[in-house]
């Protein structure tokens, strides 16, 4: 529905690169979909280098990344009403924009991104809380999780009942720069249990590593490329193993029981809370890659995960109760209020 602010021009500053992944763009596309549905105009500003992200942003207005001063001048010249910043290494961009009179919203993941200067912060991680010394509004927790149309649509459909060997999706973001997918798939095979594993590997190196794994009796490994409709693949799986990034909240909304691996420091906050309350925590990627004790513990945990169908069902029900899919509407409301102010 088009609201009272039908002429807003919103610019989203985010990147999608092989080194940084596509999570920032993926979650912002959910907000973009909501803003467009309300009749607003949106421009993406950033380095969109990954093919999957290029397809995701096809048809939108995209401008290359600029330095802070150039970007602020561009925003003033174009009449931008509000900027959303989603990224951790953009320097004093928010301060520069605010000095130019542009209202700023910024995404944070715990302390990551929280050092930006902004009029509004959003931390969509489960259990997130505003800093004790916050002087501007913070929208925190799962009520503000940004989910794309394709996720919300699939989440409304019934999931198939488990039948036969568990089907497990392994997905470590859009690029898997740290090689978590092959490690996780190897852990699943190390359980020795019958299982069908689907590994998403957009990078040819990861595809080769996953393809070199040797399944045991009753085990299969399928390696697929980047998926434009990952929720459709996830929905027909009985479980997933994922990095602790934005994909976790998509899987939770879909009701897919998930085991988590913490890949980078900026995933730590989300991992710790989700592993405690919502998912099965397997540990840090580097430890799982190199530490025999950590690997054995993760394999034992996966054995229980694969064999406990009722436990996975309970996990699915908890996840569906936490993520309602309406977070992007609440964030869009806040952006409209910010622009009006």
Tab-separated table of C-alpha atoms in Angstrom:
chain	number	residue	atom	x	y	z
A	1	UNK	CA	0.000	0.000	0.000
A	2	UNK	CA	1.314	3.434	-0.915
A	3	UNK	CA	1.623	5.538	2.213
A	4	UNK	CA	1.633	9.322	2.734
A	5	UNK	CA	5.318	9.573	1.732
A	6	UNK	CA	4.866	8.374	-1.860
A	7	UNK	CA	7.607	10.582	-3.297
A	8	UNK	CA	10.560	9.615	-1.086
A	9	UNK	CA	13.900	8.912	-2.718
A	10	UNK	CA	15.825	6.385	-0.613
A	11	UNK	CA	19.429	5.418	-1.330
A	12	UNK	CA	20.889	2.189	0.073
A	13	UNK	CA	24.686	2.017	0.461
A	14	UNK	CA	25.863	-1.599	0.416
A	15	UNK	CA	28.303	-3.886	-1.412
A	16	UNK	CA	28.316	-7.432	-2.746
A	17	UNK	CA	31.849	-8.694	-3.376
A	18	UNK	CA	33.558	-12.062	-3.447
A	19	UNK	CA	35.548	-11.182	-0.325
A	20	UNK	CA	32.688	-9.661	1.687
A	21	UNK	CA	29.795	-11.803	0.504
A	22	UNK	CA	26.273	-10.784	-0.458
A	23	UNK	CA	24.458	-10.736	2.885
A	24	UNK	CA	24.235	-6.953	3.119
A	25	UNK	CA	22.649	-6.687	-0.321
A	26	UNK	CA	20.327	-9.653	0.268
A	27	UNK	CA	18.771	-8.204	3.399
A	28	UNK	CA	18.559	-4.714	1.917
A	29	UNK	CA	16.701	-6.097	-1.081
A	30	UNK	CA	13.913	-7.012	1.346
A	31	UNK	CA	13.669	-3.385	2.415
A	32	UNK	CA	13.899	-2.250	-1.206
A	33	UNK	CA	10.949	-4.482	-2.128
A	34	UNK	CA	8.905	-2.960	0.693
A	35	UNK	CA	9.801	0.614	-0.222
A	36	UNK	CA	8.987	0.071	-3.896
A	37	UNK	CA	5.661	-1.496	-2.954
A	38	UNK	CA	4.866	1.705	-1.049
A	39	UNK	CA	5.565	3.837	-4.104
A	40	UNK	CA	8.991	5.147	-3.113
A	41	UNK	CA	12.008	5.431	-5.399
A	42	UNK	CA	15.172	3.530	-4.457
A	43	UNK	CA	18.777	3.715	-5.653
A	44	UNK	CA	21.440	1.162	-4.715
A	45	UNK	CA	24.882	2.708	-4.293
A	46	UNK	CA	27.782	0.297	-4.083
A	47	UNK	CA	30.040	-2.304	-5.626
A	48	UNK	CA	27.783	-5.089	-6.922
A	49	UNK	CA	30.334	-7.575	-8.250
A	50	UNK	CA	28.826	-11.007	-7.528
A	51	UNK	CA	26.663	-12.471	-10.301
A	52	UNK	CA	23.882	-13.546	-7.936
A	53	UNK	CA	23.659	-10.027	-6.494
A	54	UNK	CA	23.662	-8.560	-9.995
A	55	UNK	CA	20.643	-10.705	-10.835
A	56	UNK	CA	19.012	-9.728	-7.551
A	57	UNK	CA	19.385	-6.011	-8.283
A	58	UNK	CA	18.568	-6.251	-11.997
A	59	UNK	CA	16.036	-3.638	-13.006
A	60	UNK	CA	16.923	-1.332	-10.114
A	61	UNK	CA	18.821	1.922	-10.307
A	62	UNK	CA	22.411	1.127	-9.259
A	63	UNK	CA	25.261	3.646	-9.048
A	64	UNK	CA	28.921	2.835	-8.287
A	65	UNK	CA	30.386	3.345	-4.823
A	66	UNK	CA	31.872	6.788	-4.185
A	67	UNK	CA	33.985	8.438	-1.517
A	68	UNK	CA	32.134	10.031	1.393
A	69	UNK	CA	32.286	13.608	0.120
A	70	UNK	CA	31.357	12.713	-3.448
A	71	UNK	CA	28.501	10.534	-2.228
A	72	UNK	CA	27.140	13.277	0.012
A	73	UNK	CA	27.265	15.781	-2.866
A	74	UNK	CA	25.529	13.295	-5.124
A	75	UNK	CA	22.772	12.739	-2.550
A	76	UNK	CA	22.186	16.484	-2.236
A	77	UNK	CA	22.141	16.980	-5.998
A	78	UNK	CA	19.717	14.067	-6.523
A	79	UNK	CA	17.424	15.147	-3.702
A	80	UNK	CA	17.832	11.969	-1.649
A	81	UNK	CA	15.479	11.988	1.350
A	82	UNK	CA	17.184	9.313	3.458
A	83	UNK	CA	20.191	6.974	3.183
A	84	UNK	CA	20.399	3.453	4.569
A	85	UNK	CA	23.983	2.308	5.282
A	86	UNK	CA	24.632	-1.442	5.462
A	87	UNK	CA	28.329	-2.230	5.779
A	88	UNK	CA	31.140	-1.954	8.297
A	89	UNK	CA	33.995	-0.277	6.410
A	90	UNK	CA	32.539	2.876	4.873
A	91	UNK	CA	34.470	5.317	7.067
A	92	UNK	CA	32.718	8.413	8.460
A	93	UNK	CA	30.008	8.218	5.807
A	94	UNK	CA	27.098	8.824	8.146
A	95	UNK	CA	28.742	11.878	9.681
A	96	UNK	CA	29.424	13.326	6.233
A	97	UNK	CA	25.863	12.718	5.088
A	98	UNK	CA	24.321	14.237	8.195
A	99	UNK	CA	26.546	17.297	7.841
A	100	UNK	CA	25.064	17.685	4.358
A	101	UNK	CA	21.544	17.519	5.795
A	102	UNK	CA	20.746	13.926	4.753
A	103	UNK	CA	18.996	11.737	7.374
A	104	UNK	CA	20.851	8.458	7.922
A	105	UNK	CA	19.798	4.980	9.023
A	106	UNK	CA	22.414	2.270	9.584
A	107	UNK	CA	22.397	-1.489	10.026
A	108	UNK	CA	24.434	-2.989	12.850
A	109	UNK	CA	25.319	-6.527	13.907
A	110	UNK	CA	26.250	-6.169	17.543
A	111	UNK	CA	29.284	-3.843	17.636
A	112	UNK	CA	29.854	-4.140	13.888
A	113	UNK	CA	28.446	-1.058	12.167
A	114	UNK	CA	27.500	0.518	15.506
A	115	UNK	CA	30.401	2.999	15.250
A	116	UNK	CA	28.738	4.688	12.283
A	117	UNK	CA	27.078	8.081	12.855
A	118	UNK	CA	23.356	7.828	12.167
A	119	UNK	CA	19.909	9.074	13.179
A	120	UNK	CA	18.559	5.528	13.458
A	121	UNK	CA	20.118	2.082	13.911
A	122	UNK	CA	18.687	-1.342	13.113
A	123	UNK	CA	20.130	-4.559	14.577
A	124	UNK	CA	17.969	-7.414	13.334
A	125	UNK	CA	19.749	-10.137	15.291
A	126	UNK	CA	17.722	-12.238	17.679
A	127	UNK	CA	18.067	-10.868	21.212
A	128	UNK	CA	19.850	-7.666	20.130
A	129	UNK	CA	19.630	-4.716	22.516
A	130	UNK	CA	20.482	-1.017	22.103
A	131	UNK	CA	23.825	0.077	23.563
A	132	UNK	CA	23.523	1.417	27.093
A	133	UNK	CA	24.811	4.819	25.950
A	134	UNK	CA	22.596	5.094	22.849
A	135	UNK	CA	21.549	8.661	22.051
A	136	UNK	CA	19.471	7.887	18.928
A	137	UNK	CA	16.680	5.339	18.340
A	138	UNK	CA	17.587	1.669	17.873
A	139	UNK	CA	15.276	-0.974	16.368
A	140	UNK	CA	16.531	-4.255	17.755
A	141	UNK	CA	15.701	-7.933	17.628
A	142	UNK	CA	13.794	-10.316	15.407
A	143	UNK	CA	10.847	-7.915	15.031
A	144	UNK	CA	13.038	-6.032	12.548
A	145	UNK	CA	14.478	-8.907	10.516
A	146	UNK	CA	14.489	-8.018	6.809
A	147	UNK	CA	13.169	-10.816	4.586
A	148	UNK	CA	12.679	-10.818	0.830
A	149	UNK	CA	9.420	-11.566	-0.984
A	150	UNK	CA	10.643	-14.997	-2.046
A	151	UNK	CA	11.252	-15.971	1.590
A	152	UNK	CA	7.910	-14.694	2.834
A	153	UNK	CA	6.096	-16.423	-0.010
A	154	UNK	CA	7.777	-19.773	0.597
A	155	UNK	CA	7.269	-19.472	4.357
A	156	UNK	CA	3.513	-19.384	3.805
A	157	UNK	CA	3.600	-22.771	2.062
A	158	UNK	CA	3.490	-26.093	3.949
A	159	UNK	CA	6.776	-27.956	4.329
A	160	UNK	CA	6.888	-31.617	3.246
A	161	UNK	CA	6.968	-34.268	5.942
A	162	UNK	CA	10.328	-36.029	6.474
A	163	UNK	CA	10.583	-39.235	4.462
A	164	UNK	CA	13.523	-41.617	4.239
A	165	UNK	CA	17.054	-40.289	4.623
A	166	UNK	CA	17.326	-36.732	5.991
A	167	UNK	CA	17.920	-34.152	3.268
A	168	UNK	CA	20.321	-31.473	4.473
A	169	UNK	CA	21.101	-28.177	2.756
A	170	UNK	CA	24.615	-26.767	3.278
A	171	UNK	CA	24.830	-23.049	2.522
A	172	UNK	CA	27.480	-20.521	3.557
A	173	UNK	CA	26.270	-17.318	1.981
A	174	UNK	CA	26.405	-16.259	-1.620
A	175	UNK	CA	30.180	-16.658	-2.061
A	176	UNK	CA	31.483	-18.770	0.874
A	177	UNK	CA	34.819	-16.881	0.902
A	178	UNK	CA	36.164	-18.919	3.836
A	179	UNK	CA	35.268	-22.367	2.517
A	180	UNK	CA	32.779	-23.376	5.176
A	181	UNK	CA	30.511	-25.382	2.871
A	182	UNK	CA	32.920	-28.259	2.148
A	183	UNK	CA	33.905	-28.411	5.833
A	184	UNK	CA	30.287	-28.668	6.953
A	185	UNK	CA	29.445	-31.247	4.296
A	186	UNK	CA	32.442	-33.300	5.438
A	187	UNK	CA	31.164	-33.233	9.012
A	188	UNK	CA	27.780	-34.518	7.877
A	189	UNK	CA	29.406	-37.389	6.009
A	190	UNK	CA	31.623	-38.140	9.023
A	191	UNK	CA	28.507	-39.029	11.024
A	192	UNK	CA	28.315	-42.225	8.952
A	193	UNK	CA	24.537	-41.838	8.926
A	194	UNK	CA	22.408	-42.119	5.799
A	195	UNK	CA	21.950	-38.575	4.520
A	196	UNK	CA	21.405	-36.646	1.300
A	197	UNK	CA	23.538	-33.482	1.298
A	198	UNK	CA	23.011	-30.542	-1.071
A	199	UNK	CA	25.940	-28.094	-1.042
A	200	UNK	CA	25.452	-24.614	-2.494
A	201	UNK	CA	28.793	-23.588	-4.006
A	202	UNK	CA	28.851	-20.493	-6.196
A	203	UNK	CA	32.667	-20.421	-6.241
A	204	UNK	CA	34.324	-23.056	-8.484
A	205	UNK	CA	36.928	-23.743	-5.768
A	206	UNK	CA	34.249	-24.595	-3.233
A	207	UNK	CA	32.394	-26.686	-5.781
A	208	UNK	CA	35.561	-28.692	-6.470
A	209	UNK	CA	36.247	-29.165	-2.742
A	210	UNK	CA	32.698	-30.342	-2.085
A	211	UNK	CA	32.704	-32.543	-5.165
A	212	UNK	CA	35.858	-34.295	-3.954
A	213	UNK	CA	34.178	-35.512	-0.760
A	214	UNK	CA	33.661	-39.259	-0.547
A	215	UNK	CA	30.166	-40.269	0.607
A	216	UNK	CA	29.762	-43.465	2.574
A	217	UNK	CA	27.083	-46.129	2.375
A	218	UNK	CA	23.627	-44.583	2.149
A	219	UNK	CA	25.047	-41.097	1.617
A	220	UNK	CA	24.828	-38.745	-1.362
A	221	UNK	CA	26.352	-35.327	-2.055
A	222	UNK	CA	24.944	-32.975	-4.681
A	223	UNK	CA	26.819	-29.762	-5.471
A	224	UNK	CA	24.792	-26.914	-6.971
A	225	UNK	CA	25.604	-23.352	-7.934
A	226	UNK	CA	24.189	-20.119	-6.513
A	227	UNK	CA	20.411	-20.346	-6.229
A	228	UNK	CA	18.167	-17.459	-7.228
A	229	UNK	CA	15.384	-19.104	-5.223
A	230	UNK	CA	17.275	-20.639	-2.321
A	231	UNK	CA	14.108	-20.795	-0.162
A	232	UNK	CA	12.575	-23.237	-2.675
A	233	UNK	CA	15.583	-25.535	-2.220
A	234	UNK	CA	15.598	-25.106	1.555
A	235	UNK	CA	11.910	-25.786	1.954
A	236	UNK	CA	12.147	-29.343	0.631
A	237	UNK	CA	15.069	-30.154	2.941
A	238	UNK	CA	14.673	-31.619	6.410
A	239	UNK	CA	17.487	-29.503	7.869
A	240	UNK	CA	20.310	-27.130	7.002
A	241	UNK	CA	23.854	-26.297	8.042
A	242	UNK	CA	24.632	-22.623	7.593
A	243	UNK	CA	27.007	-19.828	8.460
A	244	UNK	CA	25.592	-17.566	11.158
A	245	UNK	CA	24.756	-14.688	8.786
A	246	UNK	CA	21.553	-13.345	7.275
A	247	UNK	CA	20.632	-16.765	5.858
A	248	UNK	CA	19.898	-17.940	9.420
A	249	UNK	CA	16.879	-15.676	9.679
A	250	UNK	CA	15.582	-16.746	6.263
A	251	UNK	CA	15.854	-20.399	7.285
A	252	UNK	CA	14.137	-19.623	10.599
A	253	UNK	CA	11.216	-17.941	8.834
A	254	UNK	CA	10.962	-20.950	6.512
A	255	UNK	CA	10.969	-23.263	9.533
A	256	UNK	CA	14.055	-25.220	8.439
A	257	UNK	CA	15.896	-26.688	11.479
A	258	UNK	CA	19.433	-25.376	11.242
A	259	UNK	CA	22.885	-26.166	12.610
A	260	UNK	CA	25.165	-23.128	12.720
A	261	UNK	CA	28.854	-22.461	12.145
A	262	UNK	CA	30.381	-19.139	13.202
A	263	UNK	CA	32.579	-18.047	10.292
A	264	UNK	CA	33.611	-14.460	11.108
A	265	UNK	CA	33.738	-12.171	14.127
A	266	UNK	CA	30.754	-10.131	12.981
A	267	UNK	CA	28.634	-13.303	13.141
A	268	UNK	CA	29.520	-13.964	16.787
A	269	UNK	CA	26.598	-12.111	18.379
A	270	UNK	CA	24.031	-13.765	16.121
A	271	UNK	CA	25.673	-17.153	16.512
A	272	UNK	CA	25.794	-17.100	20.302
A	273	UNK	CA	22.131	-16.174	20.693
A	274	UNK	CA	20.742	-18.307	17.866
A	275	UNK	CA	22.762	-21.354	18.933
A	276	UNK	CA	21.385	-21.006	22.447
A	277	UNK	CA	17.726	-20.330	21.643
A	278	UNK	CA	16.945	-21.352	18.086
A	279	UNK	CA	19.523	-23.534	16.338
A	280	UNK	CA	22.203	-26.153	16.959
A	281	UNK	CA	25.632	-24.566	17.419
A	282	UNK	CA	28.567	-26.485	15.931
A	283	UNK	CA	31.369	-24.012	16.727
A	284	UNK	CA	33.858	-21.811	14.906
A	285	UNK	CA	34.850	-22.673	11.353
A	286	UNK	CA	38.615	-22.609	11.929
A	287	UNK	CA	38.313	-24.939	14.916
A	288	UNK	CA	36.120	-27.312	12.931
A	289	UNK	CA	38.709	-27.268	10.158
A	290	UNK	CA	41.778	-27.893	12.327
A	291	UNK	CA	40.860	-29.053	15.832
A	292	UNK	CA	40.131	-32.767	16.122
A	293	UNK	CA	38.280	-32.403	19.419
A	294	UNK	CA	36.017	-29.679	18.023
A	295	UNK	CA	35.356	-31.755	14.909
A	296	UNK	CA	34.438	-34.830	16.950
A	297	UNK	CA	32.067	-32.813	19.113
A	298	UNK	CA	30.414	-31.344	16.015
A	299	UNK	CA	30.051	-34.771	14.395
A	300	UNK	CA	28.465	-36.155	17.578
A	301	UNK	CA	26.074	-33.183	17.689
A	302	UNK	CA	25.123	-33.750	14.049
A	303	UNK	CA	24.462	-37.435	14.759
A	304	UNK	CA	21.890	-36.397	17.335
A	305	UNK	CA	20.518	-33.707	15.031
A	306	UNK	CA	19.991	-36.126	12.135
A	307	UNK	CA	18.472	-38.886	14.242
A	308	UNK	CA	16.131	-36.728	16.349
A	309	UNK	CA	13.172	-36.008	14.085
A	310	UNK	CA	10.988	-34.790	16.959
A	311	UNK	CA	13.752	-32.466	18.138
A	312	UNK	CA	14.027	-30.940	14.670
A	313	UNK	CA	10.261	-30.439	14.601
A	314	UNK	CA	10.418	-28.598	17.923
A	315	UNK	CA	13.233	-26.445	16.523
A	316	UNK	CA	11.116	-25.671	13.466
A	317	UNK	CA	8.190	-24.574	15.613
A	318	UNK	CA	10.391	-22.322	17.770
A	319	UNK	CA	11.891	-20.695	14.688
A	320	UNK	CA	8.514	-19.976	13.133
A	321	UNK	CA	7.405	-18.398	16.398
A	322	UNK	CA	10.354	-15.997	16.478
A	323	UNK	CA	10.507	-14.651	12.901
A	324	UNK	CA	7.145	-13.292	11.729
A	325	UNK	CA	8.382	-11.892	8.400
A	326	UNK	CA	7.014	-8.378	9.001
A	327	UNK	CA	10.293	-6.777	10.066
A	328	UNK	CA	10.818	-4.942	6.800
A	329	UNK	CA	7.457	-3.203	7.187
A	330	UNK	CA	8.456	-1.913	10.622
A	331	UNK	CA	11.806	-0.687	9.310
A	332	UNK	CA	10.145	1.010	6.318
A	333	UNK	CA	7.742	2.755	8.723
A	334	UNK	CA	10.739	4.041	10.676
A	335	UNK	CA	12.474	5.302	7.522
A	336	UNK	CA	9.351	7.192	6.515
A	337	UNK	CA	9.193	8.806	9.946
A	338	UNK	CA	12.885	9.668	9.768
A	339	UNK	CA	12.522	11.306	6.354
A	340	UNK	CA	9.469	13.249	7.505
A	341	UNK	CA	11.299	14.503	10.581
